[in-house]
mmCIF file of C-alpha atoms and ligand atoms in Angstrom:
data_model
loop_
_atom_site.group_PDB
_atom_site.id
_atom_site.type_symbol
_atom_site.label_atom_id
_atom_site.label_comp_id
_atom_site.label_asym_id
_atom_site.label_seq_id
_atom_site.Cartn_x
_atom_site.Cartn_y
_atom_site.Cartn_z
ATOM 1 C CA UNK A 90 -0.032 69.743 36.458
ATOM 2 C CA UNK A 91 -1.269 73.018 35.080
ATOM 3 C CA UNK A 92 -4.998 73.515 35.442
ATOM 4 C CA UNK A 93 -5.187 74.363 31.742
ATOM 5 C CA UNK A 94 -4.036 70.831 30.913
ATOM 6 C CA UNK A 95 -6.800 69.139 32.826
ATOM 7 C CA UNK A 96 -9.440 67.400 30.803
ATOM 8 C CA UNK A 97 -12.903 68.815 31.023
ATOM 9 C CA UNK A 98 -14.601 67.612 34.174
ATOM 10 C CA UNK A 99 -11.284 66.531 35.665
ATOM 11 C CA UNK A 100 -11.096 66.983 39.415
ATOM 12 C CA UNK A 101 -8.670 66.068 42.172
ATOM 13 C CA UNK A 102 -10.091 62.560 42.612
ATOM 14 C CA UNK A 103 -10.130 61.647 38.946
ATOM 15 C CA UNK A 104 -6.679 63.154 38.450
ATOM 16 C CA UNK A 105 -5.170 61.028 41.231
ATOM 17 C CA UNK A 106 -7.085 57.961 40.064
ATOM 18 C CA UNK A 107 -5.604 58.327 36.570
ATOM 19 C CA UNK A 108 -2.159 59.065 37.987
ATOM 20 C CA UNK A 109 -2.049 55.826 39.997
ATOM 21 C CA UNK A 110 -3.645 53.821 37.210
ATOM 22 C CA UNK A 111 -1.303 54.862 34.437
ATOM 23 C CA UNK A 112 1.248 52.491 32.926
ATOM 24 C CA UNK A 113 3.767 54.788 31.243
ATOM 25 C CA UNK A 114 5.431 56.413 33.028
ATOM 26 C CA UNK A 115 4.482 54.441 36.156
ATOM 27 C CA UNK A 116 3.371 56.449 39.216
ATOM 28 C CA UNK A 117 5.699 57.146 42.141
ATOM 29 C CA UNK A 118 4.715 54.667 44.862
ATOM 30 C CA UNK A 119 7.605 55.542 47.165
ATOM 31 C CA UNK A 120 6.013 58.456 49.006
ATOM 32 C CA UNK A 121 2.751 60.168 49.777
ATOM 33 C CA UNK A 122 0.822 56.920 50.289
ATOM 34 C CA UNK A 123 -0.253 55.993 53.825
ATOM 35 C CA UNK A 124 1.122 52.575 54.776
ATOM 36 C CA UNK A 125 -0.423 51.394 58.034
ATOM 37 C CA UNK A 126 2.014 48.467 58.213
ATOM 38 C CA UNK A 127 5.040 50.762 58.528
ATOM 39 C CA UNK A 128 6.283 52.163 61.814
ATOM 40 C CA UNK A 129 6.754 55.744 60.631
ATOM 41 C CA UNK A 130 3.266 57.090 60.339
ATOM 42 C CA UNK A 131 1.616 59.939 58.592
ATOM 43 C CA UNK A 132 0.305 62.615 60.986
ATOM 44 C CA UNK A 133 -3.240 61.772 59.904
ATOM 45 C CA UNK A 134 -3.004 58.230 61.305
ATOM 46 C CA UNK A 135 -4.530 57.622 64.731
ATOM 47 C CA UNK A 136 -4.344 54.513 66.903
ATOM 48 C CA UNK A 137 -7.940 53.376 67.400
ATOM 49 C CA UNK A 138 -9.050 51.552 70.532
ATOM 50 C CA UNK A 139 -11.197 48.461 69.956
ATOM 51 C CA UNK A 140 -13.846 46.814 72.032
ATOM 52 C CA UNK A 141 -11.535 44.117 73.435
ATOM 53 C CA UNK A 142 -14.221 42.431 75.539
ATOM 54 C CA UNK A 143 -16.911 42.280 72.837
ATOM 55 C CA UNK A 144 -15.591 39.016 71.441
ATOM 56 C CA UNK A 145 -13.807 36.368 73.467
ATOM 57 C CA UNK A 146 -10.414 34.983 72.456
ATOM 58 C CA UNK A 147 -12.208 31.720 71.694
ATOM 59 C CA UNK A 148 -14.688 33.426 69.350
ATOM 60 C CA UNK A 149 -11.828 35.251 67.653
ATOM 61 C CA UNK A 150 -9.939 31.976 67.228
ATOM 62 C CA UNK A 151 -12.995 30.260 65.789
ATOM 63 C CA UNK A 152 -13.172 33.045 63.189
ATOM 64 C CA UNK A 153 -9.459 32.550 62.413
ATOM 65 C CA UNK A 154 -8.447 35.775 64.153
ATOM 66 C CA UNK A 155 -5.917 36.671 66.823
ATOM 67 C CA UNK A 156 -7.248 37.842 70.206
ATOM 68 C CA UNK A 157 -8.620 41.396 69.768
ATOM 69 C CA UNK A 158 -6.068 42.803 72.261
ATOM 70 C CA UNK A 159 -3.361 41.938 69.715
ATOM 71 C CA UNK A 160 -4.985 43.656 66.716
ATOM 72 C CA UNK A 161 -3.390 46.810 65.382
ATOM 73 C CA UNK A 162 -6.263 49.141 64.542
ATOM 74 C CA UNK A 163 -5.985 52.625 63.068
ATOM 75 C CA UNK A 164 -8.221 55.522 62.193
ATOM 76 C CA UNK A 165 -7.648 58.673 60.191
ATOM 77 C CA UNK A 166 -8.042 62.269 61.220
ATOM 78 C CA UNK A 167 -10.904 63.824 59.175
ATOM 79 C CA UNK A 168 -12.355 60.390 58.282
ATOM 80 C CA UNK A 169 -14.664 59.556 61.210
ATOM 81 C CA UNK A 170 -15.837 55.949 61.157
ATOM 82 C CA UNK A 171 -13.020 54.758 58.898
ATOM 83 C CA UNK A 172 -11.000 51.958 60.504
ATOM 84 C CA UNK A 173 -8.051 49.950 59.281
ATOM 85 C CA UNK A 174 -6.982 46.701 60.949
ATOM 86 C CA UNK A 175 -3.545 45.459 59.932
ATOM 87 C CA UNK A 176 -3.688 41.710 59.222
ATOM 88 C CA UNK A 177 -5.278 40.241 62.388
ATOM 89 C CA UNK A 178 -5.496 36.691 60.946
ATOM 90 C CA UNK A 179 -4.088 33.587 62.621
ATOM 91 C CA UNK A 180 -1.555 31.585 60.580
ATOM 92 C CA UNK A 181 -3.176 29.641 57.749
ATOM 93 C CA UNK A 182 -6.452 31.522 57.711
ATOM 94 C CA UNK A 183 -5.669 33.906 54.871
ATOM 95 C CA UNK A 184 -5.158 30.806 52.751
ATOM 96 C CA UNK A 185 -8.479 29.486 53.901
ATOM 97 C CA UNK A 186 -10.361 32.627 52.765
ATOM 98 C CA UNK A 187 -8.489 32.800 49.467
ATOM 99 C CA UNK A 188 -9.465 29.187 48.785
ATOM 100 C CA UNK A 189 -13.109 29.853 49.689
ATOM 101 C CA UNK A 190 -13.148 32.785 47.229
ATOM 102 C CA UNK A 191 -11.662 30.707 44.418
ATOM 103 C CA UNK A 192 -13.081 27.229 44.977
ATOM 104 C CA UNK A 193 -16.320 27.519 46.960
ATOM 105 C CA UNK A 194 -17.986 30.943 46.708
ATOM 106 C CA UNK A 195 -18.105 31.134 42.874
ATOM 107 C CA UNK A 196 -20.387 28.031 42.899
ATOM 108 C CA UNK A 197 -24.111 28.272 42.248
ATOM 109 C CA UNK A 198 -26.425 29.607 43.554
ATOM 110 C CA UNK A 199 -23.982 32.495 43.976
ATOM 111 C CA UNK A 200 -23.776 34.801 40.961
ATOM 112 C CA UNK A 201 -20.657 35.876 39.050
ATOM 113 C CA UNK A 202 -19.770 38.102 36.090
ATOM 114 C CA UNK A 203 -19.371 35.059 33.806
ATOM 115 C CA UNK A 204 -23.079 34.242 34.260
ATOM 116 C CA UNK A 205 -23.917 37.380 32.276
ATOM 117 C CA UNK A 206 -22.771 35.807 29.007
ATOM 118 C CA UNK A 207 -22.329 32.095 29.697
ATOM 119 C CA UNK A 208 -24.808 29.305 30.313
ATOM 120 C CA UNK A 209 -25.274 27.685 33.709
ATOM 121 C CA UNK A 210 -23.603 24.492 32.465
ATOM 122 C CA UNK A 211 -20.501 26.369 31.395
ATOM 123 C CA UNK A 212 -20.033 27.987 34.829
ATOM 124 C CA UNK A 213 -21.027 25.188 37.231
ATOM 125 C CA UNK A 214 -17.563 24.666 38.693
ATOM 126 C CA UNK A 215 -14.983 27.274 37.674
ATOM 127 C CA UNK A 216 -12.426 25.705 39.993
ATOM 128 C CA UNK A 217 -12.627 22.247 38.420
ATOM 129 C CA UNK A 218 -12.712 23.749 34.941
ATOM 130 C CA UNK A 219 -9.606 25.886 35.573
ATOM 131 C CA UNK A 220 -7.344 23.996 37.946
ATOM 132 C CA UNK A 221 -5.314 21.995 35.414
ATOM 133 C CA UNK A 222 -4.913 24.977 33.107
ATOM 134 C CA UNK A 223 -3.772 27.153 36.008
ATOM 135 C CA UNK A 224 -1.469 24.505 37.450
ATOM 136 C CA UNK A 225 0.364 24.069 34.148
ATOM 137 C CA UNK A 226 0.666 27.779 33.485
ATOM 138 C CA UNK A 227 4.200 29.057 32.883
ATOM 139 C CA UNK A 228 4.726 32.483 34.525
ATOM 140 C CA UNK A 229 5.334 35.254 32.029
ATOM 141 C CA UNK A 230 4.163 33.204 29.025
ATOM 142 C CA UNK A 231 1.124 34.485 27.143
ATOM 143 C CA UNK A 232 -1.500 31.759 27.318
ATOM 144 C CA UNK A 233 -5.267 31.548 27.108
ATOM 145 C CA UNK A 234 -6.966 32.639 30.323
ATOM 146 C CA UNK A 235 -8.741 30.050 32.442
ATOM 147 C CA UNK A 236 -12.300 30.794 33.573
ATOM 148 C CA UNK A 237 -11.036 31.485 37.072
ATOM 149 C CA UNK A 238 -8.780 34.197 35.657
ATOM 150 C CA UNK A 239 -11.782 35.717 33.881
ATOM 151 C CA UNK A 240 -13.700 35.940 37.142
ATOM 152 C CA UNK A 241 -14.194 39.597 38.169
ATOM 153 C CA UNK A 242 -16.909 39.487 40.816
ATOM 154 C CA UNK A 243 -19.143 37.128 42.768
ATOM 155 C CA UNK A 244 -22.219 38.208 44.727
ATOM 156 C CA UNK A 245 -23.489 36.488 47.885
ATOM 157 C CA UNK A 246 -26.683 36.738 49.960
ATOM 158 C CA UNK A 247 -28.794 39.550 48.513
ATOM 159 C CA UNK A 248 -27.303 39.583 45.019
ATOM 160 C CA UNK A 249 -26.393 43.079 43.939
ATOM 161 C CA UNK A 250 -27.960 43.987 40.603
ATOM 162 C CA UNK A 251 -25.383 45.970 38.608
ATOM 163 C CA UNK A 252 -27.997 47.312 36.190
ATOM 164 C CA UNK A 253 -30.581 48.638 38.645
ATOM 165 C CA UNK A 254 -27.945 49.310 41.360
ATOM 166 C CA UNK A 255 -30.080 47.673 43.995
ATOM 167 C CA UNK A 256 -30.719 44.568 46.044
ATOM 168 C CA UNK A 257 -34.012 42.732 45.900
ATOM 169 C CA UNK A 258 -35.745 40.461 48.439
ATOM 170 C CA UNK A 259 -36.576 38.242 45.432
ATOM 171 C CA UNK A 260 -32.951 37.505 44.714
ATOM 172 C CA UNK A 261 -31.454 36.202 47.904
ATOM 173 C CA UNK A 262 -29.552 32.966 48.570
ATOM 174 C CA UNK A 263 -28.038 31.781 51.838
ATOM 175 C CA UNK A 264 -25.052 33.870 52.906
ATOM 176 C CA UNK A 265 -21.997 31.638 53.639
ATOM 177 C CA UNK A 266 -22.009 30.858 57.368
ATOM 178 C CA UNK A 267 -18.222 30.988 57.717
ATOM 179 C CA UNK A 268 -17.953 34.473 56.178
ATOM 180 C CA UNK A 269 -20.963 35.681 58.199
ATOM 181 C CA UNK A 270 -19.245 34.504 61.387
ATOM 182 C CA UNK A 271 -15.965 36.247 60.529
ATOM 183 C CA UNK A 272 -17.796 39.463 59.621
ATOM 184 C CA UNK A 273 -19.943 39.503 62.720
ATOM 185 C CA UNK A 274 -16.910 39.019 64.991
ATOM 186 C CA UNK A 275 -14.976 41.831 63.286
ATOM 187 C CA UNK A 276 -18.004 44.150 63.378
ATOM 188 C CA UNK A 277 -18.526 43.433 67.094
ATOM 189 C CA UNK A 278 -14.879 44.209 67.879
ATOM 190 C CA UNK A 279 -15.364 47.538 66.093
ATOM 191 C CA UNK A 280 -18.424 48.362 68.210
ATOM 192 C CA UNK A 281 -21.198 46.998 65.975
ATOM 193 C CA UNK A 282 -22.642 44.151 68.036
ATOM 194 C CA UNK A 283 -25.830 43.701 66.008
ATOM 195 C CA UNK A 284 -24.267 43.564 62.530
ATOM 196 C CA UNK A 285 -25.806 40.989 60.186
ATOM 197 C CA UNK A 286 -23.883 39.852 57.089
ATOM 198 C CA UNK A 287 -26.532 39.882 54.356
ATOM 199 C CA UNK A 288 -24.786 40.726 51.090
ATOM 200 C CA UNK A 289 -21.282 40.214 49.799
ATOM 201 C CA UNK A 290 -19.432 41.413 46.739
ATOM 202 C CA UNK A 291 -16.178 39.609 46.058
ATOM 203 C CA UNK A 292 -13.781 41.409 43.725
ATOM 204 C CA UNK A 293 -11.034 39.610 41.812
ATOM 205 C CA UNK A 294 -8.187 41.797 40.561
ATOM 206 C CA UNK A 295 -5.058 41.203 38.463
ATOM 207 C CA UNK A 296 -2.131 43.591 37.999
ATOM 208 C CA UNK A 297 -3.994 45.360 35.177
ATOM 209 C CA UNK A 298 -7.356 45.739 36.965
ATOM 210 C CA UNK A 299 -8.845 48.650 38.843
ATOM 211 C CA UNK A 300 -12.143 49.612 40.459
ATOM 212 C CA UNK A 301 -13.633 52.967 39.503
ATOM 213 C CA UNK A 302 -14.627 55.841 41.781
ATOM 214 C CA UNK A 303 -17.854 54.990 43.616
ATOM 215 C CA UNK A 304 -19.896 55.105 46.827
ATOM 216 C CA UNK A 305 -21.585 52.018 48.270
ATOM 217 C CA UNK A 306 -25.018 53.403 48.970
ATOM 218 C CA UNK A 307 -27.424 50.746 47.709
ATOM 219 C CA UNK A 308 -27.811 49.261 51.174
ATOM 220 C CA UNK A 309 -31.015 50.434 52.819
ATOM 221 C CA UNK A 310 -29.393 50.739 56.232
ATOM 222 C CA UNK A 311 -26.200 52.755 55.839
ATOM 223 C CA UNK A 312 -25.814 53.139 59.610
ATOM 224 C CA UNK A 313 -24.245 49.677 59.536
ATOM 225 C CA UNK A 314 -20.555 49.312 58.643
ATOM 226 C CA UNK A 315 -19.164 47.980 55.384
ATOM 227 C CA UNK A 316 -16.374 45.468 55.946
ATOM 228 C CA UNK A 317 -13.671 44.735 53.416
ATOM 229 C CA UNK A 318 -11.092 41.913 53.572
ATOM 230 C CA UNK A 319 -8.140 41.658 51.188
ATOM 231 C CA UNK A 320 -5.828 38.789 50.240
ATOM 232 C CA UNK A 321 -2.933 38.341 47.840
ATOM 233 C CA UNK A 322 -1.091 41.188 46.177
ATOM 234 C CA UNK A 323 -1.447 44.760 47.480
ATOM 235 C CA UNK A 324 -3.568 47.672 46.266
ATOM 236 C CA UNK A 325 -3.466 51.440 46.196
ATOM 237 C CA UNK A 326 -6.806 52.514 47.695
ATOM 238 C CA UNK A 327 -8.083 56.085 47.358
ATOM 239 C CA UNK A 328 -10.394 57.386 50.069
ATOM 240 C CA UNK A 329 -12.263 60.574 49.217
ATOM 241 C CA UNK A 330 -15.119 62.391 50.890
ATOM 242 C CA UNK A 331 -18.877 62.830 50.628
ATOM 243 C CA UNK A 332 -18.496 64.838 47.428
ATOM 244 C CA UNK A 333 -17.272 63.125 44.286
ATOM 245 C CA UNK A 334 -14.652 65.852 43.707
ATOM 246 C CA UNK A 335 -13.131 65.806 47.214
ATOM 247 C CA UNK A 336 -9.383 65.091 46.937
ATOM 248 C CA UNK A 337 -8.671 61.535 48.098
ATOM 249 C CA UNK A 338 -6.074 60.150 50.498
ATOM 250 C CA UNK A 339 -4.010 57.315 48.958
ATOM 251 C CA UNK A 340 -3.185 54.291 51.129
ATOM 252 C CA UNK A 341 -1.861 50.767 50.655
ATOM 253 C CA UNK A 342 -3.971 47.723 51.458
ATOM 254 C CA UNK A 343 -1.916 44.555 51.947
ATOM 255 C CA UNK A 344 -2.827 40.898 52.300
ATOM 256 C CA UNK A 345 -4.887 40.224 55.436
ATOM 257 C CA UNK A 346 -5.823 43.866 56.045
ATOM 258 C CA UNK A 347 -9.397 44.735 56.990
ATOM 259 C CA UNK A 348 -11.001 48.076 56.102
ATOM 260 C CA UNK A 349 -14.160 49.215 57.873
ATOM 261 C CA UNK A 350 -16.234 52.075 56.517
ATOM 262 C CA UNK A 351 -18.809 53.243 59.021
ATOM 263 C CA UNK A 352 -20.355 56.415 60.397
ATOM 264 C CA UNK A 353 -19.645 59.441 58.238
ATOM 265 C CA UNK A 354 -17.063 57.525 56.165
ATOM 266 C CA UNK A 355 -19.637 54.874 55.207
ATOM 267 C CA UNK A 356 -20.722 57.033 52.275
ATOM 268 C CA UNK A 357 -17.331 58.385 51.259
ATOM 269 C CA UNK A 358 -16.197 57.988 47.656
ATOM 270 C CA UNK A 359 -13.392 55.513 47.114
ATOM 271 C CA UNK A 360 -11.585 53.615 44.357
ATOM 272 C CA UNK A 361 -8.815 51.100 43.650
ATOM 273 C CA UNK A 362 -6.704 52.532 40.803
ATOM 274 C CA UNK A 363 -3.877 49.991 40.963
ATOM 275 C CA UNK A 364 -2.813 46.567 42.125
ATOM 276 C CA UNK A 365 0.840 46.499 43.209
ATOM 277 C CA UNK A 366 3.240 43.689 44.159
ATOM 278 C CA UNK A 367 3.341 42.817 47.864
ATOM 279 C CA UNK A 368 5.944 44.924 49.752
ATOM 280 C CA UNK A 369 8.135 41.924 50.594
ATOM 281 C CA UNK A 370 8.747 41.478 46.870
ATOM 282 C CA UNK A 371 7.968 37.752 47.092
ATOM 283 C CA UNK A 372 5.797 35.817 44.674
ATOM 284 C CA UNK A 373 3.309 35.367 47.531
ATOM 285 C CA UNK A 374 3.282 37.469 50.748
ATOM 286 C CA UNK A 375 4.663 35.438 53.662
ATOM 287 C CA UNK A 376 1.432 35.813 55.675
ATOM 288 C CA UNK A 377 -0.233 33.630 53.027
ATOM 289 C CA UNK A 378 2.479 30.991 53.214
ATOM 290 C CA UNK A 379 1.688 30.239 56.870
ATOM 291 C CA UNK A 380 -0.151 27.014 57.494
ATOM 292 C CA UNK A 381 -2.885 26.526 60.044
ATOM 293 C CA UNK A 382 -1.840 25.264 63.476
ATOM 294 C CA UNK A 383 -3.570 21.945 64.169
ATOM 295 C CA UNK A 384 -5.238 23.307 67.320
ATOM 296 C CA UNK A 385 -6.715 26.272 65.462
ATOM 297 C CA UNK A 386 -8.766 23.979 63.192
ATOM 298 C CA UNK A 387 -12.311 23.875 64.451
ATOM 299 C CA UNK A 388 -14.370 20.690 64.625
ATOM 300 C CA UNK A 389 -16.362 22.019 61.673
ATOM 301 C CA UNK A 390 -14.996 20.112 58.679
ATOM 302 C CA UNK A 391 -15.278 23.123 56.376
ATOM 303 C CA UNK A 392 -12.648 24.781 58.575
ATOM 304 C CA UNK A 393 -10.133 21.975 58.113
ATOM 305 C CA UNK A 394 -6.734 22.680 56.663
ATOM 306 C CA UNK A 395 -7.068 22.906 52.902
ATOM 307 C CA UNK A 396 -5.175 20.272 51.041
ATOM 308 C CA UNK A 397 -1.855 21.014 49.418
ATOM 309 C CA UNK A 398 -3.205 20.498 45.895
ATOM 310 C CA UNK A 399 -5.787 23.241 46.401
ATOM 311 C CA UNK A 400 -3.158 25.568 47.775
ATOM 312 C CA UNK A 401 -0.907 25.009 44.761
ATOM 313 C CA UNK A 402 -3.710 26.324 42.517
ATOM 314 C CA UNK A 403 -4.509 29.261 44.825
ATOM 315 C CA UNK A 404 -0.835 30.200 44.942
ATOM 316 C CA UNK A 405 -0.562 30.180 41.170
ATOM 317 C CA UNK A 406 -3.577 32.466 41.015
ATOM 318 C CA UNK A 407 -2.452 34.844 43.781
ATOM 319 C CA UNK A 408 0.985 35.447 42.273
ATOM 320 C CA UNK A 409 -0.561 38.132 40.132
ATOM 321 C CA UNK A 410 -3.932 38.699 41.764
ATOM 322 C CA UNK A 411 -5.717 40.281 44.663
ATOM 323 C CA UNK A 412 -9.019 39.125 46.136
ATOM 324 C CA UNK A 413 -11.264 41.500 48.082
ATOM 325 C CA UNK A 414 -14.391 40.424 49.979
ATOM 326 C CA UNK A 415 -16.828 43.173 50.965
ATOM 327 C CA UNK A 416 -19.627 42.365 53.396
ATOM 328 C CA UNK A 417 -22.690 44.503 53.987
ATOM 329 C CA UNK A 418 -25.883 44.550 56.018
ATOM 330 C CA UNK A 419 -28.667 45.538 53.641
ATOM 331 C CA UNK A 420 -31.703 46.130 55.859
ATOM 332 C CA UNK A 421 -31.779 47.333 59.435
ATOM 333 C CA UNK A 422 -34.016 45.983 62.202
ATOM 334 C CA UNK A 423 -37.597 47.006 61.451
ATOM 335 C CA UNK A 424 -36.742 48.137 57.923
ATOM 336 C CA UNK A 425 -38.049 46.665 54.691
ATOM 337 C CA UNK A 426 -37.255 46.980 51.010
ATOM 338 C CA UNK A 427 -38.843 50.020 49.349
ATOM 339 C CA UNK A 428 -41.616 49.454 46.808
ATOM 340 C CA UNK A 429 -40.000 50.271 43.483
ATOM 341 C CA UNK A 430 -41.589 51.657 40.339
ATOM 342 C CA UNK A 431 -41.806 49.620 37.133
ATOM 343 C CA UNK A 432 -38.572 51.102 35.839
ATOM 344 C CA UNK A 433 -36.872 49.333 38.705
ATOM 345 C CA UNK A 434 -35.006 52.470 39.709
ATOM 346 C CA UNK A 435 -34.736 53.255 43.401
ATOM 347 C CA UNK A 436 -34.850 56.949 44.215
ATOM 348 C CA UNK A 437 -31.381 58.275 44.977
ATOM 349 C CA UNK A 438 -29.459 55.304 43.603
ATOM 350 C CA UNK A 439 -26.291 55.953 41.662
ATOM 351 C CA UNK A 440 -24.495 53.917 39.039
ATOM 352 C CA UNK A 441 -21.671 51.809 40.432
ATOM 353 C CA UNK A 442 -18.442 52.134 38.519
ATOM 354 C CA UNK A 443 -17.637 48.802 37.001
ATOM 355 C CA UNK A 444 -14.499 46.769 37.387
ATOM 356 C CA UNK A 445 -11.953 47.899 34.874
ATOM 357 C CA UNK A 446 -9.548 45.772 33.004
ATOM 358 C CA UNK A 447 -6.756 47.074 30.820
ATOM 359 C CA UNK A 448 -7.190 44.256 28.318
ATOM 360 C CA UNK A 449 -10.940 44.399 27.962
ATOM 361 C CA UNK A 450 -11.928 47.832 26.809
ATOM 362 C CA UNK A 451 -14.371 48.945 29.447
ATOM 363 C CA UNK A 452 -13.006 52.453 29.364
ATOM 364 C CA UNK A 453 -15.792 54.012 27.325
ATOM 365 C CA UNK A 454 -18.551 52.471 29.426
ATOM 366 C CA UNK A 455 -16.822 53.490 32.623
ATOM 367 C CA UNK A 456 -16.302 57.074 31.522
ATOM 368 C CA UNK A 457 -20.007 57.336 30.916
ATOM 369 C CA UNK A 458 -20.706 55.840 34.299
ATOM 370 C CA UNK A 459 -18.246 58.071 36.065
ATOM 371 C CA UNK A 460 -19.717 61.130 34.427
ATOM 372 C CA UNK A 461 -23.138 59.986 35.539
ATOM 373 C CA UNK A 462 -21.980 59.610 39.163
ATOM 374 C CA UNK A 463 -21.021 63.275 39.191
ATOM 375 C CA UNK A 464 -24.538 64.592 38.833
ATOM 376 C CA UNK A 465 -26.123 65.343 42.208
HETATM 377 C C1 OGA B 512 -16.173 47.463 46.804
HETATM 378 C C2 OGA B 512 -14.847 48.076 47.065
HETATM 379 C C3 OGA B 512 -12.519 47.920 47.515
HETATM 380 C C4 OGA B 512 -11.309 47.030 47.443
HETATM 381 O O1 OGA B 512 -16.240 46.254 46.523
HETATM 382 O O2 OGA B 512 -17.172 48.182 46.919
HETATM 383 O O3 OGA B 512 -14.816 49.276 47.198
HETATM 384 O O4 OGA B 512 -10.420 47.239 48.272
HETATM 385 N N1 OGA B 512 -13.734 47.323 47.152
HETATM 386 O O5 OGA B 512 -11.222 46.192 46.540
HETATM 387 MN MN1 MN B 513 -16.809 50.120 47.566
#
């Protein structure tokens, strides 16, 4: 594309973001995108050794993971601290996490986007309110969206405030113990033994959604990794650098994959311009079809095999959706929250680019936000 054609303020990151986001003509997804699940690898991809003794096979199994020696972990040249683990889940566990994200985690006291314009009574149980509507949905037919399909994000633990771009000790609710356990095992295997899961942002995407260019820098302790778990359809993920304009590397994230941003990469810009069908071309990726082996169910009842009725609803949802759970440690040992001024603005904080939806016109708001993220 000729430089003269670029919009004002357009840079390599924004250009690629728009390229992968566009509908007509669709972008070329057949080359130039790193796919860690494929044998033939890009020269930038490195095999990363893990700390195989940091978690026992039993601890891994309890978290729904294969023994660490079986995980396929990768790094990228020029992206120190970035790690990619290709689906290390035991059969049935991806289903479990998808169900938690749809049925359990949106419940109060957790916070979701619908709370911004709906009363508490209207959002008490999105699952119950949506299940029949979702179950009866005919694929391809234009029908009213259920509440579950209008869900864009849920926050856990220290609830991220999208207006002030910060966490507050005054707005904290118990972090789910199952997700904390999973996160702490994964962090330990990656060399972060002391990681504490304190805040979570769950993102819910459909084929027309995207997540704008941003850095996750609201956590007070950025020496701790950010963990990201994905389920359902695939995504094109763009990983940039410390500067907003740095050209990004495109990669696919598939169901079950775990991304870890730590070290220097912890503060790298990134974005999700597009959700794409799973590479097998099935309604649901086969790794999600697997059921849990009886012996991998823990005594804890919340870990029991989810019932078939629940799965039918999750499957309906995941046919055109992707769920991403990000887990963060907010404060380090010996750290505390900064005293903030009355404006509620923390020094150095940046606006977070909001979730974008083709149908709802968030474009204008986002453009303003993206422009704002460019200022130093
Ligand atoms: C985030 C994020 C990426 C993804 O929630 O901060 O960058 O893969 N998510 O959805
Ligand atoms: Mn992020």
